[in-house]
PDB file of C-alpha atoms and ligand atoms in Angstrom:
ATOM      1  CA  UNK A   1      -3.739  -8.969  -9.924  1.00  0.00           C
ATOM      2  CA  UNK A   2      -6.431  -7.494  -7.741  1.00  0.00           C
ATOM      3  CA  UNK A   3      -9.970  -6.938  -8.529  1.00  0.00           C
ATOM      4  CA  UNK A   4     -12.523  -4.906  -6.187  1.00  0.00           C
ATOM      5  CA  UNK A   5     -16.597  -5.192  -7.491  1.00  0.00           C
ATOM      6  CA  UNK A   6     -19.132  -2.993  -5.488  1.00  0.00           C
ATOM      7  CA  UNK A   7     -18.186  -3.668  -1.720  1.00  0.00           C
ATOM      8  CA  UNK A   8     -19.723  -2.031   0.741  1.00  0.00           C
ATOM      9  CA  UNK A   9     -17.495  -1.835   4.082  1.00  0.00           C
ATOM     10  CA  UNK A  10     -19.165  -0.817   7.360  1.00  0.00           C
ATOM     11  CA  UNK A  11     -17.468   0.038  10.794  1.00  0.00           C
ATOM     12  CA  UNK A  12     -20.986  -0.799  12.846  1.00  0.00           C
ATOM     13  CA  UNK A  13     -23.787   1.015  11.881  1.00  0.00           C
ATOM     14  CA  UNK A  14     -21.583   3.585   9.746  1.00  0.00           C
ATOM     15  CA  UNK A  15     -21.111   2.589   6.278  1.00  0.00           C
ATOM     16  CA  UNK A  16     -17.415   3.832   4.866  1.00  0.00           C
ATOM     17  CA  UNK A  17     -17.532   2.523   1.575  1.00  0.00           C
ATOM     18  CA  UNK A  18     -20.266   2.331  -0.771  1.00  0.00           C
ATOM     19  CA  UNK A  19     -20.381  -0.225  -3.903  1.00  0.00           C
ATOM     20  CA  UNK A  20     -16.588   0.420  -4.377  1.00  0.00           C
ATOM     21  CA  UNK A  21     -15.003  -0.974  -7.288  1.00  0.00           C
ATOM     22  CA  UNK A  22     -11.496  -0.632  -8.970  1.00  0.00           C
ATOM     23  CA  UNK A  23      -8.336  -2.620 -10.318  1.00  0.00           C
ATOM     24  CA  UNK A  24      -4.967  -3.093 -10.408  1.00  0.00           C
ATOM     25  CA  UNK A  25      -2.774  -5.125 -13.013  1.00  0.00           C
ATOM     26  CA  UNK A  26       0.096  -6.947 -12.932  1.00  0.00           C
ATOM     27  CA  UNK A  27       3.752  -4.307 -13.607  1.00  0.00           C
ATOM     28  CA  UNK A  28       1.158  -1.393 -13.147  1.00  0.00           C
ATOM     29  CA  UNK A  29       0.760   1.706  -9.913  1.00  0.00           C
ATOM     30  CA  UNK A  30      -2.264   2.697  -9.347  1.00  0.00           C
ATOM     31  CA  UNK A  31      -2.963   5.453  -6.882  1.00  0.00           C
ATOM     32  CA  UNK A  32      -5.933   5.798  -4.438  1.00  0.00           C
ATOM     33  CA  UNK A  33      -6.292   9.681  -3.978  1.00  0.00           C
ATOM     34  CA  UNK A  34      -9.362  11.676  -2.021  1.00  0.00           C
ATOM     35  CA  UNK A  35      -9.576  13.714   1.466  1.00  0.00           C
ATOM     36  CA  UNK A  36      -8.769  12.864   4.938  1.00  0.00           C
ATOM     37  CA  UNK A  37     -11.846  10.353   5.924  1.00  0.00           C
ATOM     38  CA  UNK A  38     -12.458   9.400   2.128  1.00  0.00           C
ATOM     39  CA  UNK A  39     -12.313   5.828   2.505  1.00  0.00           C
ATOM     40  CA  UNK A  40      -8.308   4.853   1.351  1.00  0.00           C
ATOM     41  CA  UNK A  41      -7.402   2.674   4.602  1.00  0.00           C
ATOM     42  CA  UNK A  42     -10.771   1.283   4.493  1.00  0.00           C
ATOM     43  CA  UNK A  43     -10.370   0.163   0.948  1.00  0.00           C
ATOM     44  CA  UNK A  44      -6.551  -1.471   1.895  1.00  0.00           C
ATOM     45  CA  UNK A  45      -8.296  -2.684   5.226  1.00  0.00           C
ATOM     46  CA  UNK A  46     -11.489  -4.342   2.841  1.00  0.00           C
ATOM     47  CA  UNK A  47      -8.248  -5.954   0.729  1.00  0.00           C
ATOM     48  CA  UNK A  48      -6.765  -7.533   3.683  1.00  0.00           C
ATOM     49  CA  UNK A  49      -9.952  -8.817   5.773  1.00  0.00           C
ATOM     50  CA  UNK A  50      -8.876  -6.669   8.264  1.00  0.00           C
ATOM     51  CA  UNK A  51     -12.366  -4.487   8.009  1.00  0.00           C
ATOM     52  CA  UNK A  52     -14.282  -7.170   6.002  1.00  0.00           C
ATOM     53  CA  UNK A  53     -17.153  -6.264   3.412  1.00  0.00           C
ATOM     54  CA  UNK A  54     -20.883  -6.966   3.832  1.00  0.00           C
ATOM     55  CA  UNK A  55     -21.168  -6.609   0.040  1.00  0.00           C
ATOM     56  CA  UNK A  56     -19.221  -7.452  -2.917  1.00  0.00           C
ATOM     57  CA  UNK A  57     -15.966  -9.243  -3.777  1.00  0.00           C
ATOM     58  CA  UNK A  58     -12.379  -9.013  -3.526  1.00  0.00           C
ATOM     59  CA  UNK A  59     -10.124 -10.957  -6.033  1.00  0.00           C
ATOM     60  CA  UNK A  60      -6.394 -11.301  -5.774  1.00  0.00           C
ATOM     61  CA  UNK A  61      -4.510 -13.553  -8.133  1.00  0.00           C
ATOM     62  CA  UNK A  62      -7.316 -15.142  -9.559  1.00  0.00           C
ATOM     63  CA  UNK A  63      -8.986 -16.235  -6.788  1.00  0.00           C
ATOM     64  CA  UNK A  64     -11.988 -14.936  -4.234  1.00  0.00           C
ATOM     65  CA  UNK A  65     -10.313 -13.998  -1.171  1.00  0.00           C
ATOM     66  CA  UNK A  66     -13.217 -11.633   0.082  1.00  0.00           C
ATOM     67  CA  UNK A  67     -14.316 -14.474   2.809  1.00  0.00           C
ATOM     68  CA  UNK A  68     -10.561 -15.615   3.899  1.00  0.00           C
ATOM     69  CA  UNK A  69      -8.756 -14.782   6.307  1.00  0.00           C
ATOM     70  CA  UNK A  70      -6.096 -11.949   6.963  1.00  0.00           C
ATOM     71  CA  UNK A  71      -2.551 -14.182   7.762  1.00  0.00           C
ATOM     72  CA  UNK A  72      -3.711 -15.956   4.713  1.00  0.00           C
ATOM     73  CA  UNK A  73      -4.710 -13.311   2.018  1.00  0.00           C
ATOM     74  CA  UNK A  74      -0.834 -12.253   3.602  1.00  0.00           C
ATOM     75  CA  UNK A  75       0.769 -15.406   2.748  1.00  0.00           C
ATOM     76  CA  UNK A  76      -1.019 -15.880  -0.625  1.00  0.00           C
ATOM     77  CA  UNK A  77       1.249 -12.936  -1.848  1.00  0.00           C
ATOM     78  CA  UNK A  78      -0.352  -9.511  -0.849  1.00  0.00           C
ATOM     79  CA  UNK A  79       1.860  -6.638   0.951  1.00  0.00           C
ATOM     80  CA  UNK A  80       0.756  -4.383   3.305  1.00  0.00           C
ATOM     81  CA  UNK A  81       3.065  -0.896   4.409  1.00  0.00           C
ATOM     82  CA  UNK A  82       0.426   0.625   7.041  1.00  0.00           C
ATOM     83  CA  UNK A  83       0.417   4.035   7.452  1.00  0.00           C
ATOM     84  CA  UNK A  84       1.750   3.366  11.233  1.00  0.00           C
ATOM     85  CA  UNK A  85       4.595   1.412   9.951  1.00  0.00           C
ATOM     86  CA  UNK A  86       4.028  -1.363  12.807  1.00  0.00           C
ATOM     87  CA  UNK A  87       7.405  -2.706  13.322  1.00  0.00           C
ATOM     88  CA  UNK A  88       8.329  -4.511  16.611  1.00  0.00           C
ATOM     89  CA  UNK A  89       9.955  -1.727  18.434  1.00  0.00           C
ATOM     90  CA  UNK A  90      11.338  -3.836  21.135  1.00  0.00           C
ATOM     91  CA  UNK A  91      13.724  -6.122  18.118  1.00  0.00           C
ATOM     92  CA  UNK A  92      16.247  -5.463  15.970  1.00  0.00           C
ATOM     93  CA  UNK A  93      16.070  -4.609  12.812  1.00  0.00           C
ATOM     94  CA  UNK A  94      17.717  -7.623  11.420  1.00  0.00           C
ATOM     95  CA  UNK A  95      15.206  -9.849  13.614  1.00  0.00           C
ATOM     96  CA  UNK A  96      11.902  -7.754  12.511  1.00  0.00           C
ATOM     97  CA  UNK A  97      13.635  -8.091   8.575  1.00  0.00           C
ATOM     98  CA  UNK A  98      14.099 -12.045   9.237  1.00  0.00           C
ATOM     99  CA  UNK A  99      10.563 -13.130  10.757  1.00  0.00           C
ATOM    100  CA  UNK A 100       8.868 -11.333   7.622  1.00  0.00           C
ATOM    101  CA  UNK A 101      10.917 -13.867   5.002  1.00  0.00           C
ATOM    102  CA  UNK A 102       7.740 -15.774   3.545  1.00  0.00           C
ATOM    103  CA  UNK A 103       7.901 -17.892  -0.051  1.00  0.00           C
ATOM    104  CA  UNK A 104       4.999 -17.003  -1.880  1.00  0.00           C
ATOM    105  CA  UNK A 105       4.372 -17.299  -5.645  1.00  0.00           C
ATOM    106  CA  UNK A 106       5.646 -14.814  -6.045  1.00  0.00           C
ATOM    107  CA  UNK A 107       9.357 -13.244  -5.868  1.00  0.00           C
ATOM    108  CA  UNK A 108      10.804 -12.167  -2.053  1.00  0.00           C
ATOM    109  CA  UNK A 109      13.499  -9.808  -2.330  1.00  0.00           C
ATOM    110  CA  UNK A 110      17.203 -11.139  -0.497  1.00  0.00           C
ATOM    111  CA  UNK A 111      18.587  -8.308   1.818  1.00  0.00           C
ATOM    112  CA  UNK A 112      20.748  -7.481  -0.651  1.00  0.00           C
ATOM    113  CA  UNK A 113      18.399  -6.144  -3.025  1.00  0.00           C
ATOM    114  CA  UNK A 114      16.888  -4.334  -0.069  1.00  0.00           C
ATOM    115  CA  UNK A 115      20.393  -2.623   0.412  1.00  0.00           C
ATOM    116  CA  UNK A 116      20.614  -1.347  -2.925  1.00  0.00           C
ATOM    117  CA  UNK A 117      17.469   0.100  -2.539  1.00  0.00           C
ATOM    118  CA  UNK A 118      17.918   1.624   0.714  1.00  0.00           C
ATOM    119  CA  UNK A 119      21.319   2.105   1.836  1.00  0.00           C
ATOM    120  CA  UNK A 120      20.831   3.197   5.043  1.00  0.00           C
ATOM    121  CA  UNK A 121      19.375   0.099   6.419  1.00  0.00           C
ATOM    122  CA  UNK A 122      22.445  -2.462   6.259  1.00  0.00           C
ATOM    123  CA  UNK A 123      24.225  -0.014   8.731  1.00  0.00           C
ATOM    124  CA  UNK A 124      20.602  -0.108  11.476  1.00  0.00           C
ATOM    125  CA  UNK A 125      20.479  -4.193  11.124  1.00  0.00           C
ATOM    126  CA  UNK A 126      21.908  -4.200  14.852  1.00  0.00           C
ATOM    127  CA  UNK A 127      19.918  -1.595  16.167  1.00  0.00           C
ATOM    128  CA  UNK A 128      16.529  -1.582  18.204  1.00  0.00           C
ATOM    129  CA  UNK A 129      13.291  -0.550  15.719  1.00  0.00           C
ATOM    130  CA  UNK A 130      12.038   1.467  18.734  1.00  0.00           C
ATOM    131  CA  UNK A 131      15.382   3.452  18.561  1.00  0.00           C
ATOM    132  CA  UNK A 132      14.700   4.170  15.124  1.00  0.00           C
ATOM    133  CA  UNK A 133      13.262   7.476  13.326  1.00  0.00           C
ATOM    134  CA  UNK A 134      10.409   7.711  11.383  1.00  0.00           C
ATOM    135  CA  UNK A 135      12.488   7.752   8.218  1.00  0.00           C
ATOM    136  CA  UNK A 136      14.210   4.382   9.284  1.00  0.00           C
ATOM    137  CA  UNK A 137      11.086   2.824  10.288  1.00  0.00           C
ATOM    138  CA  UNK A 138       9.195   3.590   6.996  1.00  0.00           C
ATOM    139  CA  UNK A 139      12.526   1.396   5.372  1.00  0.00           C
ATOM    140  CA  UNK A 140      12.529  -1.205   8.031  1.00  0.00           C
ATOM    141  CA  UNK A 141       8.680  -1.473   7.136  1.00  0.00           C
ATOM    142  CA  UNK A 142       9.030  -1.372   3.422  1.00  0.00           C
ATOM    143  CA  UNK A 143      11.883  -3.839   3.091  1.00  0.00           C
ATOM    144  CA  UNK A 144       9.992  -6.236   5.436  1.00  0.00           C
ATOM    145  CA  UNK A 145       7.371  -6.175   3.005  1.00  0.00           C
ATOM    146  CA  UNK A 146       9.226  -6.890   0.096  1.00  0.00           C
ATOM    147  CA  UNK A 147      11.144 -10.227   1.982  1.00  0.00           C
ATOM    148  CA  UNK A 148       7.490 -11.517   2.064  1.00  0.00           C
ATOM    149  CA  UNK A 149       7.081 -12.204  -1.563  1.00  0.00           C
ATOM    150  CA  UNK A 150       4.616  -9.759  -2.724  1.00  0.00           C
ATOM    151  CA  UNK A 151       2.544 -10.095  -5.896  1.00  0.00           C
ATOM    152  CA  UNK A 152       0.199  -7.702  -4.751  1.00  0.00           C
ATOM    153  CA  UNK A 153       2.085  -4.481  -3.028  1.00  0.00           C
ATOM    154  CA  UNK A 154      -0.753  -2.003  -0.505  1.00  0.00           C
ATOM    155  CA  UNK A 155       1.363   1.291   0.222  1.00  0.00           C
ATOM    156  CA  UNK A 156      -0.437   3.335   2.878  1.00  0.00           C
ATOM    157  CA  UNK A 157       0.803   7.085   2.622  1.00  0.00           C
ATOM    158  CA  UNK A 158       4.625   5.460   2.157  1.00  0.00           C
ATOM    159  CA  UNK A 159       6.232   9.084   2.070  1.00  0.00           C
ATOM    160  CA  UNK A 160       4.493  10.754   4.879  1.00  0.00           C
ATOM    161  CA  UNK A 161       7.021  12.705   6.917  1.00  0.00           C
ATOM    162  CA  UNK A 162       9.678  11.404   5.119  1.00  0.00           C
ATOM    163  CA  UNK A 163      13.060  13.269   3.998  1.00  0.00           C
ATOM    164  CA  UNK A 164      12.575  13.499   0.168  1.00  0.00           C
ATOM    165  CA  UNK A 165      15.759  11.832  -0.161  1.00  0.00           C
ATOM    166  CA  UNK A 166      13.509   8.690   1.147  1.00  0.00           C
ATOM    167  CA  UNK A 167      10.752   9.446  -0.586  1.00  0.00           C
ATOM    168  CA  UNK A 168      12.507   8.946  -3.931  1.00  0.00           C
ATOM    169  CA  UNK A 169      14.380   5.779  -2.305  1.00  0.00           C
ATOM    170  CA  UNK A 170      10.558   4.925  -1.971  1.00  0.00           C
ATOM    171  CA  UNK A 171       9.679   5.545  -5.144  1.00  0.00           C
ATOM    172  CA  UNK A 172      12.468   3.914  -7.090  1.00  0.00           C
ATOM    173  CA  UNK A 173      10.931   0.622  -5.080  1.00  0.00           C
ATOM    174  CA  UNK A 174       7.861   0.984  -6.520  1.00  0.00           C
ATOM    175  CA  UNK A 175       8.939   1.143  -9.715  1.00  0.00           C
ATOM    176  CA  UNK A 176      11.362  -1.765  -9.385  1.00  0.00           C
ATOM    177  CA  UNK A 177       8.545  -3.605  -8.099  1.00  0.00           C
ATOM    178  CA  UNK A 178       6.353  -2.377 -11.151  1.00  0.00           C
ATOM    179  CA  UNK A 179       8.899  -3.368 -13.649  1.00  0.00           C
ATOM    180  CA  UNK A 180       9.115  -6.952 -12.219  1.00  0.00           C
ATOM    181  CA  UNK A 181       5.341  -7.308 -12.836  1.00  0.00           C
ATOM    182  CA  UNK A 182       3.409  -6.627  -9.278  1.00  0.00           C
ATOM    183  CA  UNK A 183       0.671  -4.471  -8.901  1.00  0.00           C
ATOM    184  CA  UNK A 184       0.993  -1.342  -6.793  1.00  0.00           C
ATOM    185  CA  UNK A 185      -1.836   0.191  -4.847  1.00  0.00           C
ATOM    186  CA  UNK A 186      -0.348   3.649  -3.347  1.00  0.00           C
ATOM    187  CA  UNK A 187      -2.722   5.632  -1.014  1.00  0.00           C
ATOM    188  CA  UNK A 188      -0.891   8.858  -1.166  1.00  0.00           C
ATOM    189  CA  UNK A 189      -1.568  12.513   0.539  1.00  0.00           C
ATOM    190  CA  UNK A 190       1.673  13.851  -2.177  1.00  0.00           C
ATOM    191  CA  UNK A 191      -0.663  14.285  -5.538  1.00  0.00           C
ATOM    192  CA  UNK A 192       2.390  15.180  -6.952  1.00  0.00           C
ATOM    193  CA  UNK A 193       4.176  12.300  -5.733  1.00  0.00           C
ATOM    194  CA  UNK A 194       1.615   9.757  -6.366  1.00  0.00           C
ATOM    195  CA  UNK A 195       1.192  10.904 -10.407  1.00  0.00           C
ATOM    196  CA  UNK A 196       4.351  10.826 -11.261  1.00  0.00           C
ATOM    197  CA  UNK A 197       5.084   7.189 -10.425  1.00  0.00           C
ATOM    198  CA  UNK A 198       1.160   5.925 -10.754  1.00  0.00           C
ATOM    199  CA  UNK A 199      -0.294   4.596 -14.639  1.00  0.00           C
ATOM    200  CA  UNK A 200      -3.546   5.238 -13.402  1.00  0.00           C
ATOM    201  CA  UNK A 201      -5.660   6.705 -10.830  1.00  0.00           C
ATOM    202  CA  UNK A 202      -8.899   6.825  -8.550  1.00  0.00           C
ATOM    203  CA  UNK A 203     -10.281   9.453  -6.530  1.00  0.00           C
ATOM    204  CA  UNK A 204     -12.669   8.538  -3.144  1.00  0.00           C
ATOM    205  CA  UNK A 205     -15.367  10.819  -1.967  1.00  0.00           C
ATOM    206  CA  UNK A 206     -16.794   9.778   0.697  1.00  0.00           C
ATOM    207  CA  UNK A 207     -16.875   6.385   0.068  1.00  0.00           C
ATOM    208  CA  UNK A 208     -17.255   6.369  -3.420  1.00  0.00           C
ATOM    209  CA  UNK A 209     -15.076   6.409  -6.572  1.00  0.00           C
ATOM    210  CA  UNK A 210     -15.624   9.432  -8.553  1.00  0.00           C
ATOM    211  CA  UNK A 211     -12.945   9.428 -10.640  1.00  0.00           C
ATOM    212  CA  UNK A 212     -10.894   6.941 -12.470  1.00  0.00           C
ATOM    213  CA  UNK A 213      -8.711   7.832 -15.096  1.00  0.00           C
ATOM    214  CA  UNK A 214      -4.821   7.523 -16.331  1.00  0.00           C
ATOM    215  CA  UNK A 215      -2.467   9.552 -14.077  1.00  0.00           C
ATOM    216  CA  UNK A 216      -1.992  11.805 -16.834  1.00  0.00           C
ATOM    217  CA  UNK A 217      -5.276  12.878 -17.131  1.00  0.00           C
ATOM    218  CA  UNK A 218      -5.374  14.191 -13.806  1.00  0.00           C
ATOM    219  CA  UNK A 219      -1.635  15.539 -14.299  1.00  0.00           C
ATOM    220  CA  UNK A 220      -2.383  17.479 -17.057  1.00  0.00           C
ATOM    221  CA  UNK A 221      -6.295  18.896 -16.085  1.00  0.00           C
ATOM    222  CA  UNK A 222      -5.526  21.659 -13.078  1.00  0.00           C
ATOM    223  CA  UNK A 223      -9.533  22.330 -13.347  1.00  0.00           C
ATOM    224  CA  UNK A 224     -10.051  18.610 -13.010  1.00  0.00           C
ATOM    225  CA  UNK A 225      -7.756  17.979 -10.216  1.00  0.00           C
ATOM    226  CA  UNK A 226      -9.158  21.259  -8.266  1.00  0.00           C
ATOM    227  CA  UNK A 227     -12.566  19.787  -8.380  1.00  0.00           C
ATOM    228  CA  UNK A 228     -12.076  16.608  -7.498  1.00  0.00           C
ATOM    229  CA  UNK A 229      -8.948  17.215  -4.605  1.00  0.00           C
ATOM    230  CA  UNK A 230      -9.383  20.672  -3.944  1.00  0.00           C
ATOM    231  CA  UNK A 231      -5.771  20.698  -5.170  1.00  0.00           C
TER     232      UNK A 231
HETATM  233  P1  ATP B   1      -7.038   9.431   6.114  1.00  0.00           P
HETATM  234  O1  ATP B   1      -6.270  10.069   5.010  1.00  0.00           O
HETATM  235  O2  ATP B   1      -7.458  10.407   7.160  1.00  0.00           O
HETATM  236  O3  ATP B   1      -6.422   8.192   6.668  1.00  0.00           O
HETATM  237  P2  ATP B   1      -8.873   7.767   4.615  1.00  0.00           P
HETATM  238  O4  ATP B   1      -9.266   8.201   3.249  1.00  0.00           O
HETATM  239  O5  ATP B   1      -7.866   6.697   4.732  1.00  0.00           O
HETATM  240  O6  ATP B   1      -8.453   9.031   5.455  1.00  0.00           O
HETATM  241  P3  ATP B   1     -10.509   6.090   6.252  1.00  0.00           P
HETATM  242  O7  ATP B   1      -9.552   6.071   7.386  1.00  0.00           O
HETATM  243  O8  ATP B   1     -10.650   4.898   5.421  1.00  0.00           O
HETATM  244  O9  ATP B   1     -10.218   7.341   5.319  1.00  0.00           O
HETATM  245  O10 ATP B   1     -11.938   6.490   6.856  1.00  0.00           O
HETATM  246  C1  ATP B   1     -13.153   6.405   6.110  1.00  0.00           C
HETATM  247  C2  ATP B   1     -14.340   6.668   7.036  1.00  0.00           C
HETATM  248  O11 ATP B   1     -14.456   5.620   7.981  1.00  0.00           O
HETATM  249  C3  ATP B   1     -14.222   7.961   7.842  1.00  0.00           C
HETATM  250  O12 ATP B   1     -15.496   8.528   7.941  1.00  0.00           O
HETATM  251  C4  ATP B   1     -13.736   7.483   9.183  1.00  0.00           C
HETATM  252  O13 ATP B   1     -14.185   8.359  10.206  1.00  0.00           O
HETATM  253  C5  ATP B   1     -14.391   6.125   9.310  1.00  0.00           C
HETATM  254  N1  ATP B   1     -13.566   5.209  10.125  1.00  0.00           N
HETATM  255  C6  ATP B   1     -12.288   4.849   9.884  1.00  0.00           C
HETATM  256  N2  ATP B   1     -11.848   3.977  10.802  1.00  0.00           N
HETATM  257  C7  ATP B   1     -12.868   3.770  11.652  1.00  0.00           C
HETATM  258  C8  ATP B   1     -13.059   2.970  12.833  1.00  0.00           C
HETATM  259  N3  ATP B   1     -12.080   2.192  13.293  1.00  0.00           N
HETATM  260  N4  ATP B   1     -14.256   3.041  13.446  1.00  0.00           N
HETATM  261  C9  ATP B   1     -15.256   3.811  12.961  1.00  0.00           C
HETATM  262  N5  ATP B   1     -15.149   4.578  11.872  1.00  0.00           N
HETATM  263  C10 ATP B   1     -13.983   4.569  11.223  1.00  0.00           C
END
């Protein structure tokens, strides 16, 4: 569903990310793990063409999107929850959930399905977003995400701050979206949270990958997971 070879993303003269490469399949989570400043939003940011690469390629769905540009990499199928949530805080919730409908390739979830995911949203629909807590955001962002057809799913730290009543609200969405055949890409702080829902993972360092292995690896290898998080 996505493929990253060797990009190099710079903001100016600093480079963030150095010949970064990685994957993610279709029905398969993949998390993006490493310290504050390791390169995670840069690497969703080099996705979108929001930060664009001077080096390498980005592939989504078959096709080189590294050159286009952002409202269209958006509209050929590829969801983005930023870690700031960006809703419009001056509209309702029902009006920020309608503009986001988008027909894709791909599948866009009714606001049904969004209900049954997350409960507490049919009873907000009437309310302002900027009235909202950071809990209700996260779902207003989320299910706006999933109305846009995604094939291709970029969670930015999705749990952060969140009641862990959310957080596994959160979860079970990712793994409904897994077992309909997207690909997940899940920047999380939570290493706990992020291996038990991911297949496989990566680890930044400064820029670079220097692991990338199955989620279980780094589950069951304490020694391994203290080296390379310092967790
Ligand atoms: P965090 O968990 O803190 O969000 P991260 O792994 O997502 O960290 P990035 O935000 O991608 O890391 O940052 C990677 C590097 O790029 C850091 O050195 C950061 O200081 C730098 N950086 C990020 N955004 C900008 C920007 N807008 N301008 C200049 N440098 C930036």
């Amino acid at each position: 569903m996505l493929a990253i070879e060797g990009i190099d993303t710079y903001y100016g003269e600093s480079q963030a990310l150095f010949g970064l490469s990685l994957e993610v399949g279709a029905g398969e989570v993949v998390a993006l793990l490493g310290a504050n400043g390791a390169g995670k939003t840069t690497t969703l940011r080099s996705i979108l063409g929001l930060t664009r690469p001077r080096r390498g390629r980005v592939s989504f769905d078959g096709r080189d999107v590294t050159r286009e540009p952002t409202h269209q990499i958006a509209r050929a199928g590829v969801g983005w929850v930023p870690d700031d949530r960006r809703v419009f805080p001056a509209l309702s919730v029902a009006r920020n959930l309608a503009i986001s409908v988008k027909q894709t390739r791909f599948r866009s979830w009714s606001l049904k399905e969004c209900f049954e995911v997350f409960s507490a949203l049919e009873h907000l629909m009437a309310r302002d977003c900027e009235n909202l807590s950071g809990g209700e955001m996260q779902m207003v962002a989320i299910a706006r995400m999933l109305m846009g057809g995604p094939g291709l799913v970029l969670l930015d730290e999705p749990s952060q701050g969140l009641a862990p009543r959310i957080v596994q609200q959160v979860m079970a969405t990712v793994k409904r979206l897994r077992s309909e055949g997207a690909g997940v890409l899940l920047v999380e702080q939570n290493l706990d949270t992020a291996i038990e829902v991911a297949d496989r993972a990566y680890v930044l360092d400064r820029g670079s990958i220097v692991f990338a292995g199955t989620a279980a690896q780094l589950k069951g290898d304490e020694a391994l997971r203290r080296r390379l998080l310092g967790a």
